[in-house]
């Protein structure tokens, strides 16, 4: 049988559970039809194997392409002014209640054209791609009205078509209350749940439904209504949970079988137990934790003891995590949250895939998985969580083809 591509003379961090990093020394991999057909020790490679293309990697490490499972990549403008305000003492809540925060980005996003939003998103994506990212989750949530929310999701789909990455979209209509509905909250919640979500779903724009559950955002009761609608439409859910306070968000996510609960700095022991029982992934967002200068880290040891798997993501957004580098977030997860480098890399590969419901397709290097592969100029996988700013990526493959 002839294969499309042979990767040879490499070391593989497959990220399959078992040996540290799932490592294979002196490895090779065969790719056919965009998938890994075989991976293992090079000595076990059949001598008569035929491949249309052979790539000798000169001892470099390969890993699964990295997965950024929580981003707000599509938005208009930035909020550098608010960053300066916070450094002068203003809190995130104070800025939000004064009409800044998410609402200020809403105005810029509504005013931007679809091509403008695409150009800005692709520029941010470049930073993630330089870090070996091959899959990106992108949320709506800065439109907060019918056409603007669909515009964001259409741009996210276009990023997947032209950006050289796989894209998973999340509808985040319950992200913030738009200013025109400040005196009529119920009407907006009804609109977001009963009109915008079904319309986006009908157009094929939604993979997952998300919400922001905090006192400054939406209540558990409002989120439960949204999740009920998502369930009726056959869509999985995830949740911004317990970022600023323990509002029971993790337990709510567990009750609806969410793919993930994200942020989770203030998640209680009860919430941890509920996540473990429901198989909910904890998505750690150390960029936001650092930028907001938070003091309470997620309950990492409780997650470990309970068996809650932990993903790591950039949370790339204009306000609380203007971070377009997933590798930087791996380093921050180790330094701020005390993850090990192996835990951090698992958090950006197999656990991130689970947080998107895509673990059957991506996240590890194994037969039948998508041939999304990052090739690194490193001596050990721990370097991916060690260096900040040093270019480490040699090349990346998406579905077995070299990515420009």
Short mmCIF file of C-alpha atoms in Angstrom, two decimals:
data_model
loop_
_atom_site.label_atom_id
_atom_site.label_comp_id
_atom_site.label_asym_id
_atom_site.label_seq_id
_atom_site.Cartn_x
_atom_site.Cartn_y
_atom_site.Cartn_z
CA UNK A 1 0.00 0.00 0.00
CA UNK A 2 1.23 3.48 -0.84
CA UNK A 3 0.97 6.24 1.76
CA UNK A 4 0.77 9.97 1.19
CA UNK A 5 3.59 10.90 3.55
CA UNK A 6 6.20 9.33 5.78
CA UNK A 7 7.62 11.23 8.75
CA UNK A 8 10.89 9.63 9.71
CA UNK A 9 13.90 10.16 11.99
CA UNK A 10 11.97 11.94 14.74
CA UNK A 11 11.05 11.62 18.40
CA UNK A 12 7.34 11.54 19.13
CA UNK A 13 5.48 12.91 22.15
CA UNK A 14 2.23 11.17 21.23
CA UNK A 15 0.49 12.41 24.42
CA UNK A 16 -1.19 9.03 24.73
CA UNK A 17 -1.53 8.28 28.48
CA UNK A 18 1.05 5.91 29.90
CA UNK A 19 4.73 6.66 29.47
CA UNK A 20 5.79 10.27 30.12
CA UNK A 21 4.49 12.37 27.22
CA UNK A 22 3.57 9.09 25.50
CA UNK A 23 7.08 9.33 24.11
CA UNK A 24 8.54 7.17 21.36
CA UNK A 25 12.25 7.53 20.73
CA UNK A 26 13.45 7.11 17.14
CA UNK A 27 9.91 7.24 15.78
CA UNK A 28 8.23 7.26 12.39
CA UNK A 29 4.67 7.94 11.23
CA UNK A 30 2.71 7.08 8.09
CA UNK A 31 -0.04 9.38 6.84
CA UNK A 32 -2.83 8.57 4.43
CA UNK A 33 -5.98 10.55 3.54
CA UNK A 34 -5.25 13.21 6.15
CA UNK A 35 -4.97 10.74 9.02
CA UNK A 36 -2.22 8.92 10.83
CA UNK A 37 -2.22 5.38 9.47
CA UNK A 38 0.62 4.13 11.69
CA UNK A 39 3.03 5.55 14.26
CA UNK A 40 5.66 3.72 16.23
CA UNK A 41 9.36 2.94 16.59
CA UNK A 42 11.20 3.46 13.33
CA UNK A 43 12.77 0.01 13.68
CA UNK A 44 9.27 -1.51 13.32
CA UNK A 45 8.55 0.33 10.08
CA UNK A 46 8.06 -2.21 7.25
CA UNK A 47 11.08 -2.16 4.96
CA UNK A 48 8.98 -2.17 1.81
CA UNK A 49 6.71 0.75 2.77
CA UNK A 50 6.06 3.20 -0.03
CA UNK A 51 5.23 6.89 0.45
CA UNK A 52 4.72 9.64 -2.11
CA UNK A 53 6.62 12.03 0.16
CA UNK A 54 9.23 11.30 2.83
CA UNK A 55 10.08 14.00 5.37
CA UNK A 56 13.24 13.35 7.39
CA UNK A 57 13.02 15.35 10.60
CA UNK A 58 16.63 15.00 11.79
CA UNK A 59 15.77 13.92 15.31
CA UNK A 60 13.24 16.69 15.98
CA UNK A 61 10.33 16.14 18.34
CA UNK A 62 6.79 15.87 17.00
CA UNK A 63 3.64 16.39 19.03
CA UNK A 64 -0.04 16.63 18.20
CA UNK A 65 -0.84 20.06 16.82
CA UNK A 66 -1.71 22.25 19.79
CA UNK A 67 -5.36 23.05 20.51
CA UNK A 68 -6.51 26.40 21.87
CA UNK A 69 -9.89 25.41 23.29
CA UNK A 70 -11.04 28.83 24.60
CA UNK A 71 -10.63 32.02 22.55
CA UNK A 72 -12.56 35.14 21.67
CA UNK A 73 -10.49 35.60 18.52
CA UNK A 74 -13.09 37.57 16.53
CA UNK A 75 -13.70 41.14 17.75
CA UNK A 76 -13.30 44.75 16.75
CA UNK A 77 -10.68 47.11 18.18
CA UNK A 78 -8.93 46.61 21.51
CA UNK A 79 -9.14 47.77 25.15
CA UNK A 80 -5.61 48.94 25.89
CA UNK A 81 -7.08 51.97 27.66
CA UNK A 82 -8.84 49.71 30.18
CA UNK A 83 -5.62 47.80 30.76
CA UNK A 84 -4.10 51.11 31.78
CA UNK A 85 -7.11 51.90 34.00
CA UNK A 86 -6.81 48.61 35.84
CA UNK A 87 -3.14 49.26 36.49
CA UNK A 88 -4.18 52.57 38.06
CA UNK A 89 -6.55 50.78 40.42
CA UNK A 90 -9.91 50.27 38.69
CA UNK A 91 -11.39 46.77 39.06
CA UNK A 92 -12.80 44.62 36.27
CA UNK A 93 -16.28 44.95 37.83
CA UNK A 94 -16.02 48.75 38.11
CA UNK A 95 -15.01 49.10 34.48
CA UNK A 96 -17.83 46.79 33.37
CA UNK A 97 -20.50 48.59 35.41
CA UNK A 98 -19.35 51.94 34.00
CA UNK A 99 -20.06 50.79 30.44
CA UNK A 100 -16.58 49.56 29.62
CA UNK A 101 -15.39 46.03 29.42
CA UNK A 102 -17.27 43.70 27.11
CA UNK A 103 -19.81 46.37 26.13
CA UNK A 104 -17.13 48.65 24.69
CA UNK A 105 -15.94 45.81 22.46
CA UNK A 106 -19.55 45.17 21.45
CA UNK A 107 -19.80 48.65 19.98
CA UNK A 108 -16.58 48.23 17.99
CA UNK A 109 -17.55 44.77 16.79
CA UNK A 110 -21.00 45.85 15.65
CA UNK A 111 -19.42 48.69 13.69
CA UNK A 112 -16.86 46.51 11.89
CA UNK A 113 -17.54 44.82 8.57
CA UNK A 114 -17.16 41.09 8.13
CA UNK A 115 -13.95 41.49 6.06
CA UNK A 116 -12.51 43.83 8.71
CA UNK A 117 -13.24 41.34 11.49
CA UNK A 118 -11.70 38.55 9.43
CA UNK A 119 -8.50 40.49 8.80
CA UNK A 120 -8.12 41.31 12.50
CA UNK A 121 -8.82 37.72 13.55
CA UNK A 122 -6.30 36.30 11.09
CA UNK A 123 -3.63 38.68 12.40
CA UNK A 124 -4.20 37.39 15.94
CA UNK A 125 -4.30 33.83 14.69
CA UNK A 126 -0.77 34.22 13.32
CA UNK A 127 0.56 34.34 16.88
CA UNK A 128 -1.20 31.11 17.79
CA UNK A 129 -0.04 29.37 14.61
CA UNK A 130 3.57 30.27 15.38
CA UNK A 131 3.06 28.33 18.61
CA UNK A 132 2.06 25.16 16.75
CA UNK A 133 -1.70 25.59 17.15
CA UNK A 134 -3.73 23.65 14.58
CA UNK A 135 -7.20 23.82 16.19
CA UNK A 136 -8.85 26.93 17.64
CA UNK A 137 -12.18 27.40 19.40
CA UNK A 138 -13.76 30.79 18.58
CA UNK A 139 -16.71 32.33 20.42
CA UNK A 140 -19.31 34.90 19.50
CA UNK A 141 -20.50 37.19 22.30
CA UNK A 142 -19.38 40.64 21.16
CA UNK A 143 -22.35 41.20 18.86
CA UNK A 144 -25.22 40.70 21.35
CA UNK A 145 -27.85 41.29 18.70
CA UNK A 146 -29.12 39.04 15.95
CA UNK A 147 -27.10 40.05 12.90
CA UNK A 148 -23.88 40.94 14.75
CA UNK A 149 -23.76 37.57 16.52
CA UNK A 150 -24.25 35.73 13.24
CA UNK A 151 -21.63 37.98 11.63
CA UNK A 152 -19.08 36.92 14.24
CA UNK A 153 -19.85 33.25 13.76
CA UNK A 154 -19.62 33.56 9.98
CA UNK A 155 -16.20 35.14 10.39
CA UNK A 156 -15.17 32.28 12.69
CA UNK A 157 -16.18 29.76 10.04
CA UNK A 158 -14.21 31.74 7.44
CA UNK A 159 -11.14 31.64 9.69
CA UNK A 160 -11.40 27.86 9.50
CA UNK A 161 -11.62 27.97 5.73
CA UNK A 162 -8.71 30.32 5.05
CA UNK A 163 -6.61 30.40 8.22
CA UNK A 164 -4.83 27.05 8.12
CA UNK A 165 -6.48 25.76 11.31
CA UNK A 166 -9.47 23.74 12.33
CA UNK A 167 -12.12 25.89 14.02
CA UNK A 168 -14.77 24.95 16.56
CA UNK A 169 -17.39 27.67 17.09
CA UNK A 170 -19.21 28.55 20.31
CA UNK A 171 -22.36 30.67 20.54
CA UNK A 172 -21.90 33.03 23.51
CA UNK A 173 -25.04 35.13 23.33
CA UNK A 174 -25.24 35.28 27.14
CA UNK A 175 -21.89 37.04 27.52
CA UNK A 176 -22.97 40.51 28.63
CA UNK A 177 -26.16 42.53 28.68
CA UNK A 178 -26.17 44.91 25.69
CA UNK A 179 -26.66 48.57 26.63
CA UNK A 180 -29.98 48.93 24.83
CA UNK A 181 -31.47 46.23 27.08
CA UNK A 182 -30.26 47.49 30.45
CA UNK A 183 -33.83 48.23 31.48
CA UNK A 184 -35.30 45.15 29.79
CA UNK A 185 -33.09 42.23 30.67
CA UNK A 186 -35.74 39.55 30.19
CA UNK A 187 -36.39 40.60 26.61
CA UNK A 188 -32.70 40.25 25.70
CA UNK A 189 -32.40 36.85 27.37
CA UNK A 190 -35.47 35.69 25.43
CA UNK A 191 -33.97 37.05 22.20
CA UNK A 192 -30.60 35.38 22.76
CA UNK A 193 -32.16 32.02 23.58
CA UNK A 194 -35.26 31.81 21.42
CA UNK A 195 -34.26 33.77 18.30
CA UNK A 196 -30.51 34.21 17.79
CA UNK A 197 -29.37 30.73 18.83
CA UNK A 198 -31.89 28.86 16.64
CA UNK A 199 -31.05 31.11 13.68
CA UNK A 200 -27.30 30.55 14.09
CA UNK A 201 -27.85 26.83 14.47
CA UNK A 202 -30.04 26.68 11.36
CA UNK A 203 -27.23 28.31 9.37
CA UNK A 204 -24.74 25.71 10.60
CA UNK A 205 -22.69 28.23 12.56
CA UNK A 206 -22.74 26.67 16.04
CA UNK A 207 -20.77 23.70 17.35
CA UNK A 208 -21.15 24.42 21.09
CA UNK A 209 -23.23 26.76 23.27
CA UNK A 210 -21.44 28.80 25.95
CA UNK A 211 -22.45 31.37 28.58
CA UNK A 212 -20.91 33.62 31.22
CA UNK A 213 -22.32 32.83 34.66
CA UNK A 214 -21.35 35.58 37.14
CA UNK A 215 -23.19 38.28 39.13
CA UNK A 216 -21.97 40.88 36.59
CA UNK A 217 -23.19 38.69 33.71
CA UNK A 218 -25.99 36.08 33.81
CA UNK A 219 -27.59 34.05 36.55
CA UNK A 220 -27.65 30.28 36.90
CA UNK A 221 -31.38 30.36 36.12
CA UNK A 222 -30.84 32.26 32.86
CA UNK A 223 -28.00 29.98 31.85
CA UNK A 224 -30.13 26.92 32.63
CA UNK A 225 -32.74 28.20 30.18
CA UNK A 226 -30.08 28.61 27.50
CA UNK A 227 -28.70 25.15 28.14
CA UNK A 228 -32.18 23.70 27.92
CA UNK A 229 -32.57 25.23 24.47
CA UNK A 230 -29.14 23.93 23.45
CA UNK A 231 -30.15 20.45 24.56
CA UNK A 232 -33.35 20.68 22.50
CA UNK A 233 -31.25 21.59 19.45
CA UNK A 234 -28.82 18.74 20.08
CA UNK A 235 -25.89 21.04 20.86
CA UNK A 236 -23.28 20.45 23.59
CA UNK A 237 -22.57 23.17 26.14
CA UNK A 238 -19.69 24.70 28.08
CA UNK A 239 -19.57 27.50 30.65
CA UNK A 240 -17.49 30.44 31.87
CA UNK A 241 -17.76 29.37 35.50
CA UNK A 242 -16.66 30.64 38.92
CA UNK A 243 -14.13 33.14 37.59
CA UNK A 244 -14.77 36.00 39.99
CA UNK A 245 -16.86 34.27 42.65
CA UNK A 246 -18.26 30.89 43.57
CA UNK A 247 -21.65 31.10 41.91
CA UNK A 248 -22.15 27.38 41.53
CA UNK A 249 -21.18 27.53 37.87
CA UNK A 250 -19.15 24.33 37.87
CA UNK A 251 -22.01 22.38 39.41
CA UNK A 252 -24.40 23.89 36.86
CA UNK A 253 -22.08 22.85 34.04
CA UNK A 254 -21.95 19.34 35.47
CA UNK A 255 -25.72 19.15 35.76
CA UNK A 256 -26.02 19.72 32.01
CA UNK A 257 -23.15 17.40 31.09
CA UNK A 258 -21.03 20.28 29.82
CA UNK A 259 -17.88 19.62 27.86
CA UNK A 260 -16.01 22.04 30.08
CA UNK A 261 -16.14 24.60 32.84
CA UNK A 262 -13.69 27.42 32.11
CA UNK A 263 -11.77 29.76 34.47
CA UNK A 264 -12.92 27.92 37.67
CA UNK A 265 -10.72 29.93 40.04
CA UNK A 266 -13.40 29.96 42.75
CA UNK A 267 -14.92 26.53 42.19
CA UNK A 268 -15.87 24.87 45.48
CA UNK A 269 -15.15 21.31 46.58
CA UNK A 270 -18.76 20.49 45.76
CA UNK A 271 -18.25 21.88 42.26
CA UNK A 272 -15.06 19.84 41.81
CA UNK A 273 -16.88 16.65 42.82
CA UNK A 274 -19.73 17.42 40.43
CA UNK A 275 -17.30 18.03 37.56
CA UNK A 276 -15.51 14.77 38.27
CA UNK A 277 -18.75 12.78 38.34
CA UNK A 278 -19.92 14.30 35.05
CA UNK A 279 -16.56 14.15 33.27
CA UNK A 280 -16.40 17.93 32.80
CA UNK A 281 -13.00 19.29 31.75
CA UNK A 282 -11.56 22.19 33.76
CA UNK A 283 -10.20 24.73 31.27
CA UNK A 284 -7.51 26.84 32.92
CA UNK A 285 -6.97 30.36 31.60
CA UNK A 286 -3.75 31.68 33.14
CA UNK A 287 -3.56 34.64 30.76
CA UNK A 288 -6.70 36.20 32.24
CA UNK A 289 -5.58 35.28 35.76
CA UNK A 290 -2.30 37.12 35.17
CA UNK A 291 -3.67 40.19 33.39
CA UNK A 292 -6.38 40.68 36.05
CA UNK A 293 -3.77 40.15 38.78
CA UNK A 294 -6.02 37.63 40.50
CA UNK A 295 -4.96 36.10 43.79
CA UNK A 296 -7.06 32.94 43.98
CA UNK A 297 -5.83 30.20 41.63
CA UNK A 298 -8.04 27.33 40.50
CA UNK A 299 -8.17 24.38 42.94
CA UNK A 300 -5.53 22.41 41.05
CA UNK A 301 -4.79 19.83 43.72
CA UNK A 302 -8.51 19.20 44.24
CA UNK A 303 -8.90 18.63 40.49
CA UNK A 304 -5.98 16.20 40.51
CA UNK A 305 -7.32 14.24 43.46
CA UNK A 306 -10.82 14.06 42.00
CA UNK A 307 -9.59 13.05 38.55
CA UNK A 308 -10.83 16.19 36.77
CA UNK A 309 -8.68 16.61 33.67
CA UNK A 310 -7.31 20.10 33.05
CA UNK A 311 -6.97 21.87 29.71
CA UNK A 312 -5.01 25.08 29.16
CA UNK A 313 -6.11 27.81 26.74
CA UNK A 314 -5.19 31.38 25.83
CA UNK A 315 -8.60 33.05 26.34
CA UNK A 316 -7.36 35.48 23.66
CA UNK A 317 -9.66 38.51 24.02
CA UNK A 318 -9.38 42.31 24.01
CA UNK A 319 -9.95 42.94 27.69
CA UNK A 320 -8.80 40.37 30.19
CA UNK A 321 -6.39 38.22 28.18
CA UNK A 322 -4.81 40.02 25.22
CA UNK A 323 -2.64 36.96 24.70
CA UNK A 324 -2.05 35.46 21.25
CA UNK A 325 0.44 32.83 22.41
CA UNK A 326 -0.65 29.45 23.71
CA UNK A 327 2.94 28.52 24.59
CA UNK A 328 3.10 31.53 26.92
CA UNK A 329 -0.03 30.23 28.62
CA UNK A 330 1.60 26.83 29.09
CA UNK A 331 4.44 28.57 30.92
CA UNK A 332 2.00 30.63 33.00
CA UNK A 333 0.01 27.51 33.88
CA UNK A 334 3.19 25.96 35.27
CA UNK A 335 4.36 29.08 37.10
CA UNK A 336 1.03 30.47 38.34
CA UNK A 337 -0.91 27.22 38.87
CA UNK A 338 1.98 24.78 39.47
CA UNK A 339 1.11 22.39 36.66
CA UNK A 340 3.92 20.16 35.53
CA UNK A 341 5.16 20.66 31.94
CA UNK A 342 3.60 17.33 30.99
CA UNK A 343 0.26 18.37 32.49
CA UNK A 344 0.45 21.67 30.63
CA UNK A 345 1.16 20.01 27.28
CA UNK A 346 -1.61 17.47 27.87
CA UNK A 347 -3.82 20.47 28.60
CA UNK A 348 -3.15 21.89 25.15
CA UNK A 349 -3.50 18.54 23.35
CA UNK A 350 -5.62 15.60 24.52
CA UNK A 351 -7.47 17.42 27.31
CA UNK A 352 -8.16 20.44 25.09
CA UNK A 353 -9.57 18.04 22.48
CA UNK A 354 -11.91 16.59 25.12
CA UNK A 355 -12.98 20.12 26.10
CA UNK A 356 -14.20 20.54 22.52
CA UNK A 357 -15.72 17.06 22.24
CA UNK A 358 -13.15 16.22 19.57
CA UNK A 359 -11.02 13.67 21.40
CA UNK A 360 -11.85 10.96 18.85
CA UNK A 361 -10.34 13.09 16.08
CA UNK A 362 -7.46 15.15 17.47
CA UNK A 363 -5.30 15.64 20.56
CA UNK A 364 -3.00 12.61 20.40
CA UNK A 365 -0.81 10.98 17.78
CA UNK A 366 -2.26 7.58 17.03
CA UNK A 367 -3.65 5.48 14.21
CA UNK A 368 -6.92 6.92 12.96
CA UNK A 369 -6.35 10.39 14.39
CA UNK A 370 -6.09 13.47 12.19
CA UNK A 371 -2.55 14.05 10.99
CA UNK A 372 -2.29 17.44 12.69
CA UNK A 373 1.34 17.46 13.74
CA UNK A 374 3.69 20.08 15.16
CA UNK A 375 7.45 19.64 14.63
CA UNK A 376 9.72 21.29 17.20
CA UNK A 377 13.34 22.39 17.53
CA UNK A 378 13.64 21.20 21.13
CA UNK A 379 15.60 18.61 23.10
CA UNK A 380 12.75 17.78 25.49
CA UNK A 381 8.97 18.43 25.45
CA UNK A 382 9.35 20.34 28.74
CA UNK A 383 10.85 23.21 26.71
CA UNK A 384 7.37 23.97 25.35
CA UNK A 385 6.41 25.16 28.84
CA UNK A 386 9.81 26.63 29.65
CA UNK A 387 10.65 29.20 26.99
CA UNK A 388 8.80 32.50 26.57
CA UNK A 389 9.36 34.19 23.25
CA UNK A 390 11.88 31.77 21.78
CA UNK A 391 10.70 30.42 18.39
CA UNK A 392 10.47 26.65 18.79
CA UNK A 393 8.22 25.53 15.93
CA UNK A 394 9.99 24.06 12.92
CA UNK A 395 6.84 23.32 10.89
CA UNK A 396 3.27 22.10 11.23
CA UNK A 397 1.07 19.72 9.28
CA UNK A 398 -2.69 20.06 9.02
CA UNK A 399 -4.44 16.87 7.90
CA UNK A 400 -1.06 15.61 6.75
CA UNK A 401 -0.18 18.56 4.56
CA UNK A 402 2.51 21.14 5.38
CA UNK A 403 0.94 24.37 6.58
CA UNK A 404 2.26 27.60 5.10
#
